[in-house]
CSV table of C-alpha atoms and ligand atoms in Angstrom, one decimal:
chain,number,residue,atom,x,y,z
A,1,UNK,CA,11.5,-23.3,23.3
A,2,UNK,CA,8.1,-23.9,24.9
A,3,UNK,CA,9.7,-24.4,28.2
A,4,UNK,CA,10.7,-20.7,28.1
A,5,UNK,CA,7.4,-19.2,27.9
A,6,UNK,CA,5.5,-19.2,31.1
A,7,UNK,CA,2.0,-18.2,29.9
A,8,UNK,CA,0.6,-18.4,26.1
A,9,UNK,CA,-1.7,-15.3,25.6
A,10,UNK,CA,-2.7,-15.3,22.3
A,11,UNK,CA,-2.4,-19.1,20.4
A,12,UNK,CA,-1.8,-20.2,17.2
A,13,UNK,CA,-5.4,-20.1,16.0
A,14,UNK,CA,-6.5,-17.1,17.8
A,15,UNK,CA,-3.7,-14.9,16.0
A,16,UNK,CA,-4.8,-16.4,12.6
A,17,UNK,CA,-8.4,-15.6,12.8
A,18,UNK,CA,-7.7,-12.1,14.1
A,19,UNK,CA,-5.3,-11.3,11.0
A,20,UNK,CA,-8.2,-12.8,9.3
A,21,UNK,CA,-10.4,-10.3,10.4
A,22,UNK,CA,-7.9,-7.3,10.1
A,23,UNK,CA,-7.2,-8.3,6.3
A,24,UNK,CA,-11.0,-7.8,5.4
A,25,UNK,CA,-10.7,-4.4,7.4
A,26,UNK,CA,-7.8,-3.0,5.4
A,27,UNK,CA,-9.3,-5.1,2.0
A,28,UNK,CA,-12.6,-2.8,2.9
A,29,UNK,CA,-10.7,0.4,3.3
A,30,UNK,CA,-8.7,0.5,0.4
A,31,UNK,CA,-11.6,-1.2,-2.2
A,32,UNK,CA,-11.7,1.5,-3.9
A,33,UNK,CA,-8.2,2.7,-4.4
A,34,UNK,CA,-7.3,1.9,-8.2
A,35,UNK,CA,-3.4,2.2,-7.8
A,36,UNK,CA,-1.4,-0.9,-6.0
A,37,UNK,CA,-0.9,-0.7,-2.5
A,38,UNK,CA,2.2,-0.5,-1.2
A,39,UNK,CA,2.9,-1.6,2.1
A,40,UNK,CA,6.1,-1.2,4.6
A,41,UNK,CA,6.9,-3.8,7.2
A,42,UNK,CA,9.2,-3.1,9.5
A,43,UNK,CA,11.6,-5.9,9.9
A,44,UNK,CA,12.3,-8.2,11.4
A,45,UNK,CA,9.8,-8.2,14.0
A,46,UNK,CA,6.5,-7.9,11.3
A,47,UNK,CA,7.8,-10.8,9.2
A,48,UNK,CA,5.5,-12.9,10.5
A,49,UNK,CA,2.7,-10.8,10.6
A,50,UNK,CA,3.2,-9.4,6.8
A,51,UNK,CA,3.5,-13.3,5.6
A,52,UNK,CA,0.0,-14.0,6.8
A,53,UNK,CA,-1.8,-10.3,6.0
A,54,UNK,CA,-1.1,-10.3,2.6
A,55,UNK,CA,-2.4,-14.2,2.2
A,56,UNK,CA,-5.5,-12.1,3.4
A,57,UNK,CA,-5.3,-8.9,1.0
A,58,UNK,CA,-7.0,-10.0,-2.4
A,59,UNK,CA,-5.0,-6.1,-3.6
A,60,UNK,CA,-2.8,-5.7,-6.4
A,61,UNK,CA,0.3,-4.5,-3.7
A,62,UNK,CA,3.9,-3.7,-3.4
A,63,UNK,CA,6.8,-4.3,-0.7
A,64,UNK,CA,8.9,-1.9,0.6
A,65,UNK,CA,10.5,-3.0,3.5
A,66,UNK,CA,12.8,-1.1,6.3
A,67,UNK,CA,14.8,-2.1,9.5
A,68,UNK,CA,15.3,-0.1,12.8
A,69,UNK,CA,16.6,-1.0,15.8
A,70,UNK,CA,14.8,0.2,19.1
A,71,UNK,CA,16.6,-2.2,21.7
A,72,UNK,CA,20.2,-2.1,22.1
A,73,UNK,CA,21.4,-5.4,23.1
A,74,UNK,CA,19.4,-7.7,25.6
A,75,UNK,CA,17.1,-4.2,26.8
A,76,UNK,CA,13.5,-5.1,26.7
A,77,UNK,CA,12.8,-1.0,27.0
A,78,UNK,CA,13.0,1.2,23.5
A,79,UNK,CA,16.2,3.6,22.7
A,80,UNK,CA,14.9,7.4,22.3
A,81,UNK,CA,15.5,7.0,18.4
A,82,UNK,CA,15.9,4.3,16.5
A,83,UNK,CA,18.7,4.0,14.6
A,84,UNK,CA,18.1,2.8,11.1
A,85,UNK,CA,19.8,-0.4,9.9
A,86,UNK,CA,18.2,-1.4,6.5
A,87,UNK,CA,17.2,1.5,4.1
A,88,UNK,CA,13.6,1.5,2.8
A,89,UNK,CA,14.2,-1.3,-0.2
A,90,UNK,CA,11.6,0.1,-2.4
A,91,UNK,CA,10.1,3.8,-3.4
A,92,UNK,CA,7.1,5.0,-1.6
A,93,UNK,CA,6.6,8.6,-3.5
A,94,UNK,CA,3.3,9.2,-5.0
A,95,UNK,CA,2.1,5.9,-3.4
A,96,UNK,CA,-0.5,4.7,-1.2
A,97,UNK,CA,1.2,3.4,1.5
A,98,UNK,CA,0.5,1.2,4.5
A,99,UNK,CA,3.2,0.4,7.5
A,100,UNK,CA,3.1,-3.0,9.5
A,101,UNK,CA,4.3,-3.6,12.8
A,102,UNK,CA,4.5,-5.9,15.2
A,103,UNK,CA,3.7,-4.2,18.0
A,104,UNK,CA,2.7,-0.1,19.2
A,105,UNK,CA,5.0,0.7,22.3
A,106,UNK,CA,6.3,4.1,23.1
A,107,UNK,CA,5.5,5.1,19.4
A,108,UNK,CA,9.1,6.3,18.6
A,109,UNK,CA,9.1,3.6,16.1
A,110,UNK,CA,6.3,4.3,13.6
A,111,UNK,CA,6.5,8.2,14.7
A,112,UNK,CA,10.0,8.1,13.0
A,113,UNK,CA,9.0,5.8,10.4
A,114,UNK,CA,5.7,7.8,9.4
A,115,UNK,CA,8.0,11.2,9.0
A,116,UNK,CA,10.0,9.2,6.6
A,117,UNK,CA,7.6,8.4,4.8
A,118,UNK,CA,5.4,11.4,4.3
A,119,UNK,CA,8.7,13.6,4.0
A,120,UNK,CA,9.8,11.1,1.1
A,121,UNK,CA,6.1,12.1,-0.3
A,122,UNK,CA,3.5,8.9,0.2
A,123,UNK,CA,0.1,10.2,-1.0
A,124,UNK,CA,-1.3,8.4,1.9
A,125,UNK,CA,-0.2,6.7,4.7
A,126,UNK,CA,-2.2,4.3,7.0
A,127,UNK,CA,-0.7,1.9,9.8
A,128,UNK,CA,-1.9,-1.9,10.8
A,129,UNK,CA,-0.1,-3.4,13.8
A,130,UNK,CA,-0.8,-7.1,15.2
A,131,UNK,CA,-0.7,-5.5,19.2
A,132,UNK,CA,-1.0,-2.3,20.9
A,133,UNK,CA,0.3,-1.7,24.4
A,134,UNK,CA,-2.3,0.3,27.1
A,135,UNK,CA,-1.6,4.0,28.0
A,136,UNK,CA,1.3,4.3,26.2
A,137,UNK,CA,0.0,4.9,22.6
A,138,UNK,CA,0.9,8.6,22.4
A,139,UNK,CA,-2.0,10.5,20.3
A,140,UNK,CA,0.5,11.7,17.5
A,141,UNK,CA,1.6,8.2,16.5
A,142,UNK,CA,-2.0,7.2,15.0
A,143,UNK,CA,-3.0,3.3,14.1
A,144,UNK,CA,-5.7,2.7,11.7
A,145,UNK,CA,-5.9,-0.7,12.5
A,146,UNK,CA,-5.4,-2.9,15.5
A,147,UNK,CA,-5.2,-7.0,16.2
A,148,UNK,CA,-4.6,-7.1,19.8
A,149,UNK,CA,-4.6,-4.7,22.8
A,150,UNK,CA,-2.2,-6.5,24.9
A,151,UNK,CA,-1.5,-6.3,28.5
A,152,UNK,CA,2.2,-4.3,29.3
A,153,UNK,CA,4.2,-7.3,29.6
A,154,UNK,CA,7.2,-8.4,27.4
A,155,UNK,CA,5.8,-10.5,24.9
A,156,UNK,CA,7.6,-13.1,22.0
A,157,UNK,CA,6.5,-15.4,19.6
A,158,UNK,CA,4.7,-15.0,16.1
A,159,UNK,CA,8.0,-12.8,15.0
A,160,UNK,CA,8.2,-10.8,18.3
A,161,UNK,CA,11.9,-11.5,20.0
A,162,UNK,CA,13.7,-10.9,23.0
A,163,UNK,CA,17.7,-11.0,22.1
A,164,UNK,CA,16.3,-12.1,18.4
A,165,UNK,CA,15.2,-15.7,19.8
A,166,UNK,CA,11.5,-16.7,19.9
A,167,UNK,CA,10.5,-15.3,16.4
A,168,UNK,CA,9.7,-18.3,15.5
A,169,UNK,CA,7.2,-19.4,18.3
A,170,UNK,CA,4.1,-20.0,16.7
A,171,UNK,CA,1.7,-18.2,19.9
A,172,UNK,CA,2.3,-15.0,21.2
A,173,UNK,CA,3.6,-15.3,24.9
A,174,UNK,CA,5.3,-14.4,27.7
A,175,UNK,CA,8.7,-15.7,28.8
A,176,UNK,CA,9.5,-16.9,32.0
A,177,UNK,CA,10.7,-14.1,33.8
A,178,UNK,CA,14.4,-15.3,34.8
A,179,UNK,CA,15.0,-15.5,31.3
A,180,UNK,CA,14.9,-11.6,31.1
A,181,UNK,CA,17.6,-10.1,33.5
B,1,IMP,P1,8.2,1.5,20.2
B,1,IMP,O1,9.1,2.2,19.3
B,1,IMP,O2,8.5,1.7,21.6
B,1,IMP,O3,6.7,1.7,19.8
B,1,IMP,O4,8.5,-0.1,20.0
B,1,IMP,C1,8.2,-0.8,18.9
B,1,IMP,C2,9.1,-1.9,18.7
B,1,IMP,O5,9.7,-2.4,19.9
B,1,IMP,C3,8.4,-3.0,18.1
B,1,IMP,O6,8.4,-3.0,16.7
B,1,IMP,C4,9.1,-4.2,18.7
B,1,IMP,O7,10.2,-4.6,17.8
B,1,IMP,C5,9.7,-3.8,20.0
B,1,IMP,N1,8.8,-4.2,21.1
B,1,IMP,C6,8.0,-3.4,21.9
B,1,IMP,N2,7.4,-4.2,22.8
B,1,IMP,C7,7.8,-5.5,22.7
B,1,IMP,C8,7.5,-6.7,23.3
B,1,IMP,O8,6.8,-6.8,24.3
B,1,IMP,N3,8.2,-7.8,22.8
B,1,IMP,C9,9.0,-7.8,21.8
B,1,IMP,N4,9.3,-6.6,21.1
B,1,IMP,C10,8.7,-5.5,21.6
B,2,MG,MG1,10.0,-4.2,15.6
């Protein structure tokens, strides 16, 4: 596997202190909140992600989780609309609710996901992702809390695929290009 990647941009350690840092930040912004949390990672790419955040979330909290698709096949560019492929496992209405993602692209993702959510009636609704692309993060798709801003490259590793391999690469890198036609 390491002899895919052609450039580590974010190791091991690096991503660990950073989630660190963002579970204090979401810790700090929902101290006061007396109800349980609940929070919504979309799979599979935020598996990794959601494993270590909630190590770092001393909150009473629930898990509802939620699959979409937004590449078909091998594409390394989003579909228009994600097509949803596991129902929302858990209820969200009346709760205080907070999406993880792996990574903030085009947006169509957690745009789709946060009309779900509020239409299904959360009583607040924040969103954490581990990285953000530049100039693509449209203004209607707001974050509330960021780890990375990462270049606009293709990136795997630390649950981030390309054709579902690479997940499980512990840094978050960038494969060697002849690997992605
Ligand atoms: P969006 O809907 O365009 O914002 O795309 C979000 C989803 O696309 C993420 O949850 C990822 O699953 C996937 N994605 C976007 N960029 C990358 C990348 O660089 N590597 C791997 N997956 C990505
Ligand atoms: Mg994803």
């Amino acid at each position: 596997m390491d002899s895919d990647i052609d450039r580590i941009l974010y190791d091991h350690d690096r991503i660990l202190g950073r989630v660190r840092e963002l579970g204090r930040d979401i810790a700090a912004h929902y101290a006061d909140l007396e109800a349980p949390l609940t929070l919504v990672p979309i799979l599979s790419g935020s598996i990794i992600f959601v494993a270590d955040l909630i190590r770092e979330l001393p909150l009473k909290m629930r898990i509802a989780m939620l699959q979409l698709s937004s590449y078909p096949g091998t594409a390394t560019s989003p579909a228009q609309d994600p097509a949803t492929l596991i129902e929302l496992t858990g209820p969200v209405s009346g709760r205080h609710v907070l999406i993880v993602d792996d990574i903030l692209d085009t947006g169509n993702t957690l745009r789709r996901v946060r009309r779900m959510l509020l239409d299904r009636g959360a009583a607040s609704l924040r969103t954490a992702v581990l990285l953000r692309k530049p100039n693509k993060a449209p203004t209607d798709v707001p974050v509330d809390f960021v780890g990375f801003d990462v270049e606009d490259l293709f990136v795997v590793g630390y649950g981030l695929d390309y054709n579902d391999l690479y997940r499980n690469y512990p840094h978050i890198g960038v494969l060697r290009p002849e690997l992605m036609p």
